[in-house]
Amino acid sequence: MSTCPPFAPFFGFAGVASAMVLSTVGAAFGTSKSGIGIAGLGTFKPELIMKSLIPVVMSGIIAVYGLVVSVLIAGSITPTGYSLFAGFVHLGAGLACGSTGIAAGYAIGIVGDSCVRAYVQESKVFVSMVLILIFAEVLGLYGLIVALIMNSSAIGTSSSC
């Protein structure tokens, strides 16, 4: 069996798709869930809306992580001389980034919605909300780092075909 079968790029592009789609779904969930909380806050205290947009901005960053990984993986896929090892590594990198992106988006959405609603009642909640959101965002950053490490391990493996 060849180490560079013609179907190997399929797995690489599956990694591209999973990184982009899953991280974007996480970002969309975080944005929508936090946006619902912001809309509820806006009916009572409209002056707090701008400070409460932090969860929405942090959710958008999750999608950027998936975009970065997708572009890096897609840039290293070639139609010929692409090894099966590189395809599986790229699939794993995309799944790592995408699954942590969906988890981070979910966490940001739940925390953003709850804390923004609590911010209407008590302003001391803001600092703890930002801290929790930072820790939720780091989940996606961990997936980005793992995906970058995996992608760098796949570079140069296709030259042996």
Coordinates of C-alpha atoms in Angstrom, one line a residue:
M1 CA 0.0 0.0 0.0
S2 CA 1.3 3.4 -0.9
T3 CA 1.9 6.0 1.8
C4 CA 0.4 8.7 -0.4
P5 CA -2.9 7.3 -1.7
P6 CA -5.1 9.6 -3.8
F7 CA -7.7 9.8 -1.1
A8 CA -5.3 11.2 1.6
P9 CA -6.2 14.8 0.9
F10 CA -9.8 14.0 1.8
F11 CA -8.8 13.6 5.4
G12 CA -6.9 16.9 5.4
F13 CA -9.9 18.7 4.0
A14 CA -12.1 17.0 6.6
G15 CA -9.8 18.6 9.2
V16 CA -10.2 22.0 7.5
A17 CA -14.0 21.6 7.5
S18 CA -14.2 20.4 11.0
A19 CA -12.0 23.2 12.4
M20 CA -14.0 25.9 10.6
V21 CA -17.5 24.5 11.0
L22 CA -17.3 23.4 14.7
S23 CA -15.5 26.5 15.9
T24 CA -18.0 28.7 14.0
V25 CA -20.9 26.8 15.5
G26 CA -19.5 27.4 19.0
A27 CA -19.0 31.1 18.2
A28 CA -22.5 31.4 16.9
F29 CA -24.0 29.7 20.0
G30 CA -21.9 31.9 22.3
T31 CA -23.0 35.0 20.4
S32 CA -26.6 34.2 20.3
K33 CA -26.9 33.1 23.9
S34 CA -25.0 36.2 25.1
G35 CA -27.0 38.4 22.8
I36 CA -30.2 37.2 24.4
G37 CA -28.9 38.2 27.8
I38 CA -27.8 41.6 26.5
A39 CA -31.2 42.2 25.0
G40 CA -32.7 41.4 28.4
L41 CA -30.3 43.8 30.1
G42 CA -31.0 46.5 27.6
T43 CA -34.6 46.7 28.6
F44 CA -33.8 47.6 32.2
K45 CA -30.4 49.5 32.0
P46 CA -29.5 50.5 28.4
E47 CA -26.4 52.3 29.6
L48 CA -24.8 49.0 30.5
I49 CA -25.1 47.5 27.0
M50 CA -21.6 48.5 25.8
K51 CA -19.9 47.0 28.8
S52 CA -21.9 43.8 28.4
L53 CA -20.7 43.2 24.8
I54 CA -17.6 41.4 26.1
P55 CA -19.0 37.8 25.7
V56 CA -20.0 38.5 22.1
V57 CA -16.5 39.7 21.2
M58 CA -15.0 36.7 23.0
S59 CA -17.3 34.4 21.1
G60 CA -16.1 35.9 17.8
I61 CA -12.5 35.1 18.7
I62 CA -13.4 31.4 18.8
A63 CA -14.3 31.5 15.1
V64 CA -11.0 33.2 14.3
Y65 CA -9.1 30.3 15.9
G66 CA -10.9 27.9 13.6
L67 CA -10.2 30.1 10.6
V68 CA -6.5 30.2 11.4
V69 CA -6.2 26.5 11.7
S70 CA -8.2 25.9 8.5
V71 CA -6.0 28.3 6.5
L72 CA -2.8 26.6 7.8
I73 CA -4.0 23.1 7.1
A74 CA -5.4 24.0 3.7
G75 CA -2.1 25.7 2.8
S76 CA -0.2 22.5 3.3
I77 CA -2.5 20.2 1.3
T78 CA -1.2 19.3 -2.1
P79 CA -3.0 17.2 -4.8
T80 CA 0.0 14.9 -5.2
G81 CA 2.6 13.7 -2.7
Y82 CA 0.3 14.1 0.3
S83 CA 0.8 11.3 2.8
L84 CA -1.9 9.5 4.6
F85 CA -0.1 10.3 7.9
A86 CA -0.4 14.1 7.1
G87 CA -4.1 13.6 6.3
F88 CA -4.9 12.0 9.6
V89 CA -2.8 14.5 11.5
H90 CA -4.6 17.4 9.8
L91 CA -7.9 15.7 10.6
G92 CA -7.0 15.4 14.2
A93 CA -5.8 19.0 14.3
G94 CA -9.1 20.2 12.8
L95 CA -11.1 18.1 15.3
A96 CA -9.0 19.4 18.2
C97 CA -9.5 23.0 17.3
G98 CA -13.2 22.6 16.3
S99 CA -14.2 20.6 19.4
T100 CA -12.6 22.9 21.8
G101 CA -14.1 25.8 19.9
I102 CA -17.6 24.4 20.3
A103 CA -17.0 23.8 24.0
A104 CA -15.6 27.3 24.5
G105 CA -18.5 28.9 22.6
Y106 CA -21.0 27.0 24.7
A107 CA -19.3 28.0 27.9
I108 CA -19.0 31.6 26.9
G109 CA -22.7 31.7 25.9
I110 CA -24.0 30.2 29.1
V111 CA -21.7 32.4 31.3
G112 CA -22.3 35.5 29.2
D113 CA -26.1 35.1 29.4
S114 CA -26.2 34.4 33.1
C115 CA -23.7 37.0 34.2
V116 CA -25.1 39.8 32.0
R117 CA -28.5 39.2 33.5
A118 CA -27.0 39.3 37.0
Y119 CA -25.1 42.5 36.1
V120 CA -28.4 44.3 36.0
Q121 CA -29.0 43.5 39.7
E122 CA -25.4 43.7 41.0
S123 CA -22.5 45.6 39.4
K124 CA -19.9 43.6 41.3
V125 CA -20.6 40.6 39.1
F126 CA -18.7 42.2 36.2
V127 CA -15.2 41.4 37.3
S128 CA -16.1 37.8 38.0
M129 CA -17.9 37.5 34.7
V130 CA -14.8 38.7 32.8
L131 CA -12.6 36.2 34.7
I132 CA -14.9 33.3 34.0
L133 CA -15.1 34.3 30.3
I134 CA -11.3 34.4 30.1
F135 CA -11.1 30.9 31.4
A136 CA -13.8 29.8 29.0
E137 CA -11.9 31.4 26.1
V138 CA -8.7 29.6 27.0
L139 CA -10.4 26.3 26.2
G140 CA -10.5 27.4 22.6
L141 CA -6.9 28.7 22.8
Y142 CA -5.7 25.3 24.0
G143 CA -7.3 23.6 21.0
L144 CA -5.6 26.2 18.7
I145 CA -2.2 25.4 20.3
V146 CA -2.7 21.7 20.0
A147 CA -3.7 22.1 16.4
L148 CA -0.7 24.2 15.6
I149 CA 1.6 21.7 17.2
M150 CA 0.0 18.8 15.2
N151 CA 0.1 20.8 12.0
S152 CA 3.8 21.4 12.4
S153 CA 4.5 17.7 13.0
A154 CA 2.8 16.9 9.7
I155 CA 4.9 19.4 7.7
G156 CA 7.6 17.6 5.7
T157 CA 6.1 14.1 6.0
S158 CA 4.8 14.2 2.4
S159 CA 8.2 14.5 0.8
S160 CA 8.8 10.7 1.2
C161 CA 6.1 9.8 -1.3

